[in-house]
Amino acid sequence: SWAMLDICGTQIALTLTDKHPPHIAFSIDPAEDWQSGIEVNTHRDKSQYVYKKDPSGNTIELIKYIK
């Protein structure tokens, strides 16, 4: 249902539209705390993520890679 491409250090995930909304993701520092009240989800690789909407209604994913 998904594939990950790494192009010169930039990761591009290809997913089925019924599994994830169209979006762009930004990696954040694992030491940063999530805002309270946000539902935090976990990917298969154990990274944590949240989806947010920007003022124009676009979906943005914030992701923490936990090692």
CSV table of N, CA and C in Angstrom, one decimal, residues 13-57:
chain,number,residue,atom,x,y,z
A,13,ALA,N,7.3,9.5,-0.1
A,13,ALA,CA,6.5,8.4,0.1
A,13,ALA,C,5.3,8.3,-0.9
A,14,LEU,N,5.1,7.2,-1.5
A,14,LEU,CA,4.0,7.0,-2.4
A,14,LEU,C,3.0,6.1,-1.7
A,15,THR,N,1.8,6.6,-1.5
A,15,THR,CA,0.8,5.9,-0.8
A,15,THR,C,-0.6,5.9,-1.6
A,16,LEU,N,-1.4,4.9,-1.2
A,16,LEU,CA,-2.7,4.9,-1.7
A,16,LEU,C,-3.6,6.0,-1.1
A,17,THR,N,-4.4,6.6,-1.9
A,17,THR,CA,-5.2,7.8,-1.4
A,17,THR,C,-6.2,7.4,-0.3
A,18,ASP,N,-6.6,6.2,-0.3
A,18,ASP,CA,-7.5,5.8,0.8
A,18,ASP,C,-6.8,5.5,2.1
A,19,LYS,N,-5.5,5.5,2.1
A,19,LYS,CA,-4.7,5.3,3.3
A,19,LYS,C,-4.2,6.5,4.0
A,20,HIS,N,-3.8,7.5,3.2
A,20,HIS,CA,-3.3,8.8,3.7
A,20,HIS,C,-3.8,9.9,2.8
A,21,PRO,N,-4.1,11.1,3.4
A,21,PRO,CA,-4.5,12.2,2.6
A,21,PRO,C,-3.3,12.8,1.8
A,22,PRO,N,-3.5,13.5,0.7
A,22,PRO,CA,-2.4,14.1,0.0
A,22,PRO,C,-1.8,15.2,0.9
A,23,HIS,N,-0.5,15.2,1.1
A,23,HIS,CA,0.1,16.1,2.1
A,23,HIS,C,1.6,16.2,1.9
A,24,ILE,N,2.2,17.2,2.6
A,24,ILE,CA,3.7,17.3,2.7
A,24,ILE,C,4.0,17.1,4.1
A,25,ALA,N,5.2,16.5,4.4
A,25,ALA,CA,5.6,16.2,5.8
A,25,ALA,C,6.9,16.9,6.1
A,26,PHE,N,7.0,17.3,7.3
A,26,PHE,CA,8.2,17.9,7.9
A,26,PHE,C,8.7,17.2,9.1
A,27,SER,N,9.9,16.8,9.1
A,27,SER,CA,10.5,16.1,10.2
A,27,SER,C,10.8,17.2,11.3
A,28,ILE,N,10.4,16.8,12.6
A,28,ILE,CA,10.7,17.7,13.7
A,28,ILE,C,11.7,17.0,14.6
A,29,ASP,N,12.3,17.8,15.5
A,29,ASP,CA,13.3,17.3,16.5
A,29,ASP,C,12.6,16.3,17.4
A,30,PRO,N,13.1,15.1,17.6
A,30,PRO,CA,12.4,14.2,18.5
A,30,PRO,C,12.3,14.7,20.0
A,31,ALA,N,13.1,15.7,20.3
A,31,ALA,CA,13.1,16.2,21.7
A,31,ALA,C,11.9,17.2,21.9
A,32,GLU,N,11.3,17.7,20.8
A,32,GLU,CA,10.2,18.6,20.9
A,32,GLU,C,9.0,17.9,21.4
A,33,ASP,N,8.2,18.5,22.3
A,33,ASP,CA,7.0,18.0,22.8
A,33,ASP,C,5.9,18.3,21.8
A,34,TRP,N,4.9,17.4,21.7
A,34,TRP,CA,3.7,17.7,21.0
A,34,TRP,C,2.8,18.6,21.8
A,35,GLN,N,2.0,19.4,21.1
A,35,GLN,CA,1.1,20.3,21.8
A,35,GLN,C,0.1,19.4,22.5
A,36,SER,N,-0.4,19.8,23.7
A,36,SER,CA,-1.3,19.0,24.4
A,36,SER,C,-2.7,18.9,23.7
A,37,GLY,N,-3.3,17.8,23.8
A,37,GLY,CA,-4.6,17.6,23.1
A,37,GLY,C,-4.5,17.1,21.7
A,38,ILE,N,-3.3,16.9,21.2
A,38,ILE,CA,-3.2,16.4,19.8
A,38,ILE,C,-3.1,14.9,19.8
A,39,GLU,N,-3.8,14.3,18.9
A,39,GLU,CA,-3.8,12.8,18.7
A,39,GLU,C,-2.5,12.5,18.0
A,40,VAL,N,-1.6,11.8,18.7
A,40,VAL,CA,-0.3,11.3,18.1
A,40,VAL,C,-0.5,9.9,17.6
A,41,ASN,N,-0.1,9.7,16.3
A,41,ASN,CA,-0.2,8.4,15.7
A,41,ASN,C,1.2,7.8,15.5
A,42,THR,N,1.3,6.5,15.2
A,42,THR,CA,2.6,5.8,15.0
A,42,THR,C,2.6,5.1,13.7
A,43,HIS,N,3.7,5.3,12.9
A,43,HIS,CA,3.8,4.6,11.6
A,43,HIS,C,4.5,3.2,11.9
A,44,ARG,N,4.5,2.4,10.9
A,44,ARG,CA,5.1,1.0,11.0
A,44,ARG,C,6.5,1.1,11.4
A,45,ASP,N,7.3,2.1,11.1
A,45,ASP,CA,8.7,2.2,11.4
A,45,ASP,C,8.9,2.8,12.8
A,46,LYS,N,7.8,3.0,13.6
A,46,LYS,CA,7.7,3.5,14.9
A,46,LYS,C,7.9,5.0,15.0
A,47,SER,N,8.0,5.7,13.9
A,47,SER,CA,8.0,7.2,13.9
A,47,SER,C,6.6,7.7,14.3
A,48,GLN,N,6.6,8.8,15.0
A,48,GLN,CA,5.3,9.4,15.5
A,48,GLN,C,5.0,10.5,14.6
A,49,TYR,N,3.6,10.7,14.4
A,49,TYR,CA,3.2,11.8,13.5
A,49,TYR,C,1.8,12.3,13.9
A,50,VAL,N,1.6,13.6,13.4
A,50,VAL,CA,0.3,14.2,13.5
A,50,VAL,C,0.0,14.9,12.2
A,51,TYR,N,-1.2,14.9,11.8
A,51,TYR,CA,-1.7,15.7,10.7
A,51,TYR,C,-2.3,17.0,11.2
A,52,LYS,N,-2.0,18.1,10.5
A,52,LYS,CA,-2.6,19.4,10.8
A,52,LYS,C,-3.0,20.0,9.5
A,53,LYS,N,-3.9,21.0,9.6
A,53,LYS,CA,-4.3,21.8,8.4
A,53,LYS,C,-3.7,23.2,8.5
A,54,ASP,N,-3.1,23.7,7.3
A,54,ASP,CA,-2.6,25.0,7.3
A,54,ASP,C,-3.8,26.0,7.1
A,55,PRO,N,-3.6,27.3,7.1
A,55,PRO,CA,-4.7,28.2,7.0
A,55,PRO,C,-5.5,28.1,5.6
A,56,SER,N,-4.8,27.5,4.6
A,56,SER,CA,-5.5,27.3,3.3
A,56,SER,C,-6.2,26.0,3.2
A,57,GLY,N,-6.1,25.2,4.3
A,57,GLY,CA,-6.8,23.9,4.2
A,57,GLY,C,-5.9,22.7,3.8
